[in-house]
Amino acid sequence: ERDLFAELGRRMSGVLSGQGLPPSLKPIATYLQRAREIAPKAPLVAYYARLHALQLALDLRPKMGKADMSVLLDLMDAMEEEKKGVDLSQADEAAAQGENFAQ
């Protein structure tokens, strides 16, 4: 199975790890960093952390310059690809894992 975020991460020079984000997207850096850290053990929780980051980024659009939009679009594309490989029927399990991680 290919790691879509590793592939996209190479294209985006570490943006998905929260590094190299444009200033307008710095508020999502922590969520992307944590998602990368927990992905090997809790891929569904990582997916939801990235989804939360994307939702926050969408709220930041009015403050973003046109150049920053390409980063947002890359993140959206990556989320669509990742969604295909995630079992969303286990959302309750992901919520429990997320709570355990947060503690």
PDB file of N, CA, C and O in Angstrom, residues 45-95:
ATOM      1  N   VAL A  45      -7.481   7.816  13.276  1.00  0.00           N
ATOM      2  CA  VAL A  45      -7.359   9.025  14.101  1.00  0.00           C
ATOM      3  C   VAL A  45      -6.534  10.064  13.345  1.00  0.00           C
ATOM      4  O   VAL A  45      -6.870  11.248  13.337  1.00  0.00           O
ATOM      5  N   ALA A  46      -5.471   9.620  12.678  1.00  0.00           N
ATOM      6  CA  ALA A  46      -4.645  10.528  11.880  1.00  0.00           C
ATOM      7  C   ALA A  46      -5.477  11.162  10.766  1.00  0.00           C
ATOM      8  O   ALA A  46      -5.355  12.360  10.496  1.00  0.00           O
ATOM      9  N   TYR A  47      -6.322  10.353  10.141  1.00  0.00           N
ATOM     10  CA  TYR A  47      -7.196  10.874   9.089  1.00  0.00           C
ATOM     11  C   TYR A  47      -8.084  11.995   9.630  1.00  0.00           C
ATOM     12  O   TYR A  47      -8.206  13.061   9.040  1.00  0.00           O
ATOM     13  N   TYR A  48      -8.688  11.761  10.796  1.00  0.00           N
ATOM     14  CA  TYR A  48      -9.575  12.771  11.366  1.00  0.00           C
ATOM     15  C   TYR A  48      -8.804  14.012  11.828  1.00  0.00           C
ATOM     16  O   TYR A  48      -9.328  15.124  11.767  1.00  0.00           O
ATOM     17  N   ALA A  49      -7.567  13.846  12.275  1.00  0.00           N
ATOM     18  CA  ALA A  49      -6.746  15.012  12.629  1.00  0.00           C
ATOM     19  C   ALA A  49      -6.456  15.844  11.382  1.00  0.00           C
ATOM     20  O   ALA A  49      -6.531  17.074  11.412  1.00  0.00           O
ATOM     21  N   ARG A  50      -6.139  15.166  10.268  1.00  0.00           N
ATOM     22  CA  ARG A  50      -5.903  15.877   9.013  1.00  0.00           C
ATOM     23  C   ARG A  50      -7.185  16.533   8.499  1.00  0.00           C
ATOM     24  O   ARG A  50      -7.158  17.645   7.973  1.00  0.00           O
ATOM     25  N   LEU A  51      -8.301  15.839   8.664  1.00  0.00           N
ATOM     26  CA  LEU A  51      -9.581  16.398   8.238  1.00  0.00           C
ATOM     27  C   LEU A  51      -9.896  17.664   9.038  1.00  0.00           C
ATOM     28  O   LEU A  51     -10.356  18.661   8.488  1.00  0.00           O
ATOM     29  N   HIS A  52      -9.619  17.620  10.326  1.00  0.00           N
ATOM     30  CA  HIS A  52      -9.833  18.804  11.155  1.00  0.00           C
ATOM     31  C   HIS A  52      -8.938  19.950  10.677  1.00  0.00           C
ATOM     32  O   HIS A  52      -9.381  21.101  10.588  1.00  0.00           O
ATOM     33  N   ALA A  53      -7.690  19.625  10.366  1.00  0.00           N
ATOM     34  CA  ALA A  53      -6.767  20.645   9.845  1.00  0.00           C
ATOM     35  C   ALA A  53      -7.308  21.243   8.549  1.00  0.00           C
ATOM     36  O   ALA A  53      -7.254  22.456   8.350  1.00  0.00           O
ATOM     37  N   LEU A  54      -7.829  20.391   7.686  1.00  0.00           N
ATOM     38  CA  LEU A  54      -8.385  20.879   6.427  1.00  0.00           C
ATOM     39  C   LEU A  54      -9.583  21.788   6.675  1.00  0.00           C
ATOM     40  O   LEU A  54      -9.719  22.834   6.051  1.00  0.00           O
ATOM     41  N   GLN A  55     -10.444  21.405   7.600  1.00  0.00           N
ATOM     42  CA  GLN A  55     -11.608  22.237   7.912  1.00  0.00           C
ATOM     43  C   GLN A  55     -11.180  23.600   8.451  1.00  0.00           C
ATOM     44  O   GLN A  55     -11.753  24.629   8.085  1.00  0.00           O
ATOM     45  N   LEU A  56     -10.168  23.615   9.300  1.00  0.00           N
ATOM     46  CA  LEU A  56      -9.647  24.892   9.796  1.00  0.00           C
ATOM     47  C   LEU A  56      -9.061  25.715   8.654  1.00  0.00           C
ATOM     48  O   LEU A  56      -9.259  26.926   8.586  1.00  0.00           O
ATOM     49  N   ALA A  57      -8.332  25.043   7.766  1.00  0.00           N
ATOM     50  CA  ALA A  57      -7.722  25.737   6.629  1.00  0.00           C
ATOM     51  C   ALA A  57      -8.783  26.362   5.729  1.00  0.00           C
ATOM     52  O   ALA A  57      -8.600  27.479   5.227  1.00  0.00           O
ATOM     53  N   LEU A  58      -9.877  25.657   5.542  1.00  0.00           N
ATOM     54  CA  LEU A  58     -10.959  26.208   4.724  1.00  0.00           C
ATOM     55  C   LEU A  58     -11.529  27.474   5.354  1.00  0.00           C
ATOM     56  O   LEU A  58     -11.895  28.424   4.656  1.00  0.00           O
ATOM     57  N   ASP A  59     -11.585  27.505   6.677  1.00  0.00           N
ATOM     58  CA  ASP A  59     -12.061  28.702   7.374  1.00  0.00           C
ATOM     59  C   ASP A  59     -11.083  29.869   7.217  1.00  0.00           C
ATOM     60  O   ASP A  59     -11.471  31.027   7.334  1.00  0.00           O
ATOM     61  N   LEU A  60      -9.810  29.551   6.958  1.00  0.00           N
ATOM     62  CA  LEU A  60      -8.782  30.582   6.825  1.00  0.00           C
ATOM     63  C   LEU A  60      -8.689  31.156   5.412  1.00  0.00           C
ATOM     64  O   LEU A  60      -7.929  32.096   5.176  1.00  0.00           O
ATOM     65  N   ARG A  61      -9.448  30.604   4.483  1.00  0.00           N
ATOM     66  CA  ARG A  61      -9.366  31.035   3.086  1.00  0.00           C
ATOM     67  C   ARG A  61      -9.462  32.549   2.885  1.00  0.00           C
ATOM     68  O   ARG A  61      -8.704  33.100   2.083  1.00  0.00           O
ATOM     69  N   PRO A  62     -10.357  33.252   3.570  1.00  0.00           N
ATOM     70  CA  PRO A  62     -10.440  34.703   3.328  1.00  0.00           C
ATOM     71  C   PRO A  62      -9.135  35.451   3.627  1.00  0.00           C
ATOM     72  O   PRO A  62      -8.899  36.511   3.089  1.00  0.00           O
ATOM     73  N   LYS A  63      -8.283  34.873   4.468  1.00  0.00           N
ATOM     74  CA  LYS A  63      -7.028  35.523   4.845  1.00  0.00           C
ATOM     75  C   LYS A  63      -5.850  35.033   4.003  1.00  0.00           C
ATOM     76  O   LYS A  63      -4.732  35.487   4.208  1.00  0.00           O
ATOM     77  N   MET A  64      -6.108  34.106   3.088  1.00  0.00           N
ATOM     78  CA  MET A  64      -5.032  33.497   2.311  1.00  0.00           C
ATOM     79  C   MET A  64      -4.794  34.237   1.000  1.00  0.00           C
ATOM     80  O   MET A  64      -5.731  34.684   0.360  1.00  0.00           O
ATOM     81  N   GLY A  65      -3.532  34.289   0.630  1.00  0.00           N
ATOM     82  CA  GLY A  65      -3.193  34.815  -0.678  1.00  0.00           C
ATOM     83  C   GLY A  65      -3.392  33.739  -1.732  1.00  0.00           C
ATOM     84  O   GLY A  65      -3.537  32.554  -1.416  1.00  0.00           O
ATOM     85  N   LYS A  66      -3.384  34.127  -2.977  1.00  0.00           N
ATOM     86  CA  LYS A  66      -3.596  33.164  -4.060  1.00  0.00           C
ATOM     87  C   LYS A  66      -2.523  32.092  -4.087  1.00  0.00           C
ATOM     88  O   LYS A  66      -2.804  30.935  -4.384  1.00  0.00           O
ATOM     89  N   ALA A  67      -1.291  32.453  -3.776  1.00  0.00           N
ATOM     90  CA  ALA A  67      -0.194  31.481  -3.788  1.00  0.00           C
ATOM     91  C   ALA A  67      -0.414  30.390  -2.736  1.00  0.00           C
ATOM     92  O   ALA A  67      -0.053  29.230  -2.955  1.00  0.00           O
ATOM     93  N   ASP A  68      -1.005  30.759  -1.606  1.00  0.00           N
ATOM     94  CA  ASP A  68      -1.250  29.792  -0.535  1.00  0.00           C
ATOM     95  C   ASP A  68      -2.362  28.807  -0.883  1.00  0.00           C
ATOM     96  O   ASP A  68      -2.440  27.724  -0.309  1.00  0.00           O
ATOM     97  N   MET A  69      -3.221  29.185  -1.797  1.00  0.00           N
ATOM     98  CA  MET A  69      -4.336  28.313  -2.178  1.00  0.00           C
ATOM     99  C   MET A  69      -3.841  26.997  -2.773  1.00  0.00           C
ATOM    100  O   MET A  69      -4.498  25.967  -2.626  1.00  0.00           O
ATOM    101  N   SER A  70      -2.686  26.990  -3.420  1.00  0.00           N
ATOM    102  CA  SER A  70      -2.177  25.744  -4.006  1.00  0.00           C
ATOM    103  C   SER A  70      -1.876  24.721  -2.915  1.00  0.00           C
ATOM    104  O   SER A  70      -2.093  23.525  -3.094  1.00  0.00           O
ATOM    105  N   VAL A  71      -1.403  25.185  -1.770  1.00  0.00           N
ATOM    106  CA  VAL A  71      -1.144  24.284  -0.644  1.00  0.00           C
ATOM    107  C   VAL A  71      -2.451  23.708  -0.146  1.00  0.00           C
ATOM    108  O   VAL A  71      -2.565  22.500   0.105  1.00  0.00           O
ATOM    109  N   LEU A  72      -3.454  24.544  -0.020  1.00  0.00           N
ATOM    110  CA  LEU A  72      -4.772  24.090   0.416  1.00  0.00           C
ATOM    111  C   LEU A  72      -5.348  23.078  -0.571  1.00  0.00           C
ATOM    112  O   LEU A  72      -5.890  22.042  -0.172  1.00  0.00           O
ATOM    113  N   LEU A  73      -5.208  23.332  -1.846  1.00  0.00           N
ATOM    114  CA  LEU A  73      -5.720  22.406  -2.861  1.00  0.00           C
ATOM    115  C   LEU A  73      -4.979  21.081  -2.826  1.00  0.00           C
ATOM    116  O   LEU A  73      -5.592  20.012  -2.986  1.00  0.00           O
ATOM    117  N   ASP A  74      -3.675  21.096  -2.589  1.00  0.00           N
ATOM    118  CA  ASP A  74      -2.914  19.851  -2.455  1.00  0.00           C
ATOM    119  C   ASP A  74      -3.399  19.049  -1.253  1.00  0.00           C
ATOM    120  O   ASP A  74      -3.531  17.825  -1.322  1.00  0.00           O
ATOM    121  N   LEU A  75      -3.672  19.738  -0.159  1.00  0.00           N
ATOM    122  CA  LEU A  75      -4.180  19.066   1.035  1.00  0.00           C
ATOM    123  C   LEU A  75      -5.553  18.458   0.763  1.00  0.00           C
ATOM    124  O   LEU A  75      -5.834  17.327   1.153  1.00  0.00           O
ATOM    125  N   MET A  76      -6.403  19.180   0.061  1.00  0.00           N
ATOM    126  CA  MET A  76      -7.730  18.662  -0.281  1.00  0.00           C
ATOM    127  C   MET A  76      -7.613  17.414  -1.161  1.00  0.00           C
ATOM    128  O   MET A  76      -8.310  16.413  -0.936  1.00  0.00           O
ATOM    129  N   ASP A  77      -6.724  17.456  -2.143  1.00  0.00           N
ATOM    130  CA  ASP A  77      -6.514  16.293  -3.013  1.00  0.00           C
ATOM    131  C   ASP A  77      -6.027  15.086  -2.217  1.00  0.00           C
ATOM    132  O   ASP A  77      -6.492  13.965  -2.409  1.00  0.00           O
ATOM    133  N   ALA A  78      -5.097  15.332  -1.316  1.00  0.00           N
ATOM    134  CA  ALA A  78      -4.557  14.244  -0.496  1.00  0.00           C
ATOM    135  C   ALA A  78      -5.636  13.638   0.396  1.00  0.00           C
ATOM    136  O   ALA A  78      -5.703  12.417   0.567  1.00  0.00           O
ATOM    137  N   MET A  79      -6.492  14.484   0.957  1.00  0.00           N
ATOM    138  CA  MET A  79      -7.569  13.976   1.811  1.00  0.00           C
ATOM    139  C   MET A  79      -8.546  13.120   1.014  1.00  0.00           C
ATOM    140  O   MET A  79      -9.025  12.094   1.500  1.00  0.00           O
ATOM    141  N   GLU A  80      -8.847  13.530  -0.203  1.00  0.00           N
ATOM    142  CA  GLU A  80      -9.741  12.735  -1.048  1.00  0.00           C
ATOM    143  C   GLU A  80      -9.133  11.366  -1.339  1.00  0.00           C
ATOM    144  O   GLU A  80      -9.827  10.350  -1.313  1.00  0.00           O
ATOM    145  N   GLU A  81      -7.843  11.336  -1.608  1.00  0.00           N
ATOM    146  CA  GLU A  81      -7.171  10.061  -1.863  1.00  0.00           C
ATOM    147  C   GLU A  81      -7.124   9.200  -0.610  1.00  0.00           C
ATOM    148  O   GLU A  81      -7.360   8.003  -0.659  1.00  0.00           O
ATOM    149  N   GLU A  82      -6.788   9.818   0.517  1.00  0.00           N
ATOM    150  CA  GLU A  82      -6.700   9.060   1.766  1.00  0.00           C
ATOM    151  C   GLU A  82      -8.062   8.492   2.150  1.00  0.00           C
ATOM    152  O   GLU A  82      -8.151   7.372   2.658  1.00  0.00           O
ATOM    153  N   LYS A  83      -9.111   9.241   1.909  1.00  0.00           N
ATOM    154  CA  LYS A  83     -10.465   8.813   2.259  1.00  0.00           C
ATOM    155  C   LYS A  83     -10.812   7.476   1.607  1.00  0.00           C
ATOM    156  O   LYS A  83     -11.515   6.654   2.193  1.00  0.00           O
ATOM    157  N   LYS A  84     -10.290   7.242   0.420  1.00  0.00           N
ATOM    158  CA  LYS A  84     -10.565   5.990  -0.290  1.00  0.00           C
ATOM    159  C   LYS A  84      -9.997   4.778   0.433  1.00  0.00           C
ATOM    160  O   LYS A  84     -10.514   3.677   0.292  1.00  0.00           O
ATOM    161  N   GLY A  85      -8.948   4.976   1.223  1.00  0.00           N
ATOM    162  CA  GLY A  85      -8.303   3.858   1.889  1.00  0.00           C
ATOM    163  C   GLY A  85      -8.591   3.757   3.370  1.00  0.00           C
ATOM    164  O   GLY A  85      -7.996   2.942   4.065  1.00  0.00           O
ATOM    165  N   VAL A  86      -9.515   4.565   3.865  1.00  0.00           N
ATOM    166  CA  VAL A  86      -9.825   4.568   5.296  1.00  0.00           C
ATOM    167  C   VAL A  86     -11.209   3.983   5.503  1.00  0.00           C
ATOM    168  O   VAL A  86     -12.141   4.293   4.769  1.00  0.00           O
ATOM    169  N   ASP A  87     -11.322   3.119   6.513  1.00  0.00           N
ATOM    170  CA  ASP A  87     -12.614   2.517   6.835  1.00  0.00           C
ATOM    171  C   ASP A  87     -13.376   3.465   7.759  1.00  0.00           C
ATOM    172  O   ASP A  87     -13.191   3.444   8.973  1.00  0.00           O
ATOM    173  N   LEU A  88     -14.203   4.297   7.171  1.00  0.00           N
ATOM    174  CA  LEU A  88     -14.938   5.297   7.947  1.00  0.00           C
ATOM    175  C   LEU A  88     -16.066   4.699   8.772  1.00  0.00           C
ATOM    176  O   LEU A  88     -16.655   5.385   9.604  1.00  0.00           O
ATOM    177  N   SER A  89     -16.356   3.418   8.574  1.00  0.00           N
ATOM    178  CA  SER A  89     -17.408   2.774   9.365  1.00  0.00           C
ATOM    179  C   SER A  89     -16.961   2.569  10.815  1.00  0.00           C
ATOM    180  O   SER A  89     -17.771   2.255  11.666  1.00  0.00           O
ATOM    181  N   GLN A  90     -15.682   2.780  11.084  1.00  0.00           N
ATOM    182  CA  GLN A  90     -15.160   2.601  12.440  1.00  0.00           C
ATOM    183  C   GLN A  90     -14.967   3.937  13.151  1.00  0.00           C
ATOM    184  O   GLN A  90     -14.062   4.115  13.948  1.00  0.00           O
ATOM    185  N   ALA A  91     -15.845   4.871  12.869  1.00  0.00           N
ATOM    186  CA  ALA A  91     -15.721   6.214  13.440  1.00  0.00           C
ATOM    187  C   ALA A  91     -15.788   6.193  14.969  1.00  0.00           C
ATOM    188  O   ALA A  91     -15.088   6.950  15.632  1.00  0.00           O
ATOM    189  N   ASP A  92     -16.611   5.321  15.538  1.00  0.00           N
ATOM    190  CA  ASP A  92     -16.705   5.238  16.999  1.00  0.00           C
ATOM    191  C   ASP A  92     -15.380   4.793  17.595  1.00  0.00           C
ATOM    192  O   ASP A  92     -14.936   5.315  18.619  1.00  0.00           O
ATOM    193  N   GLU A  93     -14.757   3.826  16.949  1.00  0.00           N
ATOM    194  CA  GLU A  93     -13.447   3.355  17.408  1.00  0.00           C
ATOM    195  C   GLU A  93     -12.412   4.474  17.304  1.00  0.00           C
ATOM    196  O   GLU A  93     -11.591   4.668  18.192  1.00  0.00           O
ATOM    197  N   ALA A  94     -12.477   5.232  16.224  1.00  0.00           N
ATOM    198  CA  ALA A  94     -11.548   6.340  16.033  1.00  0.00           C
ATOM    199  C   ALA A  94     -11.744   7.397  17.116  1.00  0.00           C
ATOM    200  O   ALA A  94     -10.778   7.972  17.613  1.00  0.00           O
ATOM    201  N   ALA A  95     -12.994   7.635  17.497  1.00  0.00           N
ATOM    202  CA  ALA A  95     -13.269   8.610  18.552  1.00  0.00           C
ATOM    203  C   ALA A  95     -12.646   8.159  19.870  1.00  0.00           C
ATOM    204  O   ALA A  95     -12.025   8.957  20.579  1.00  0.00           O
TER     205      ALA A  95
END
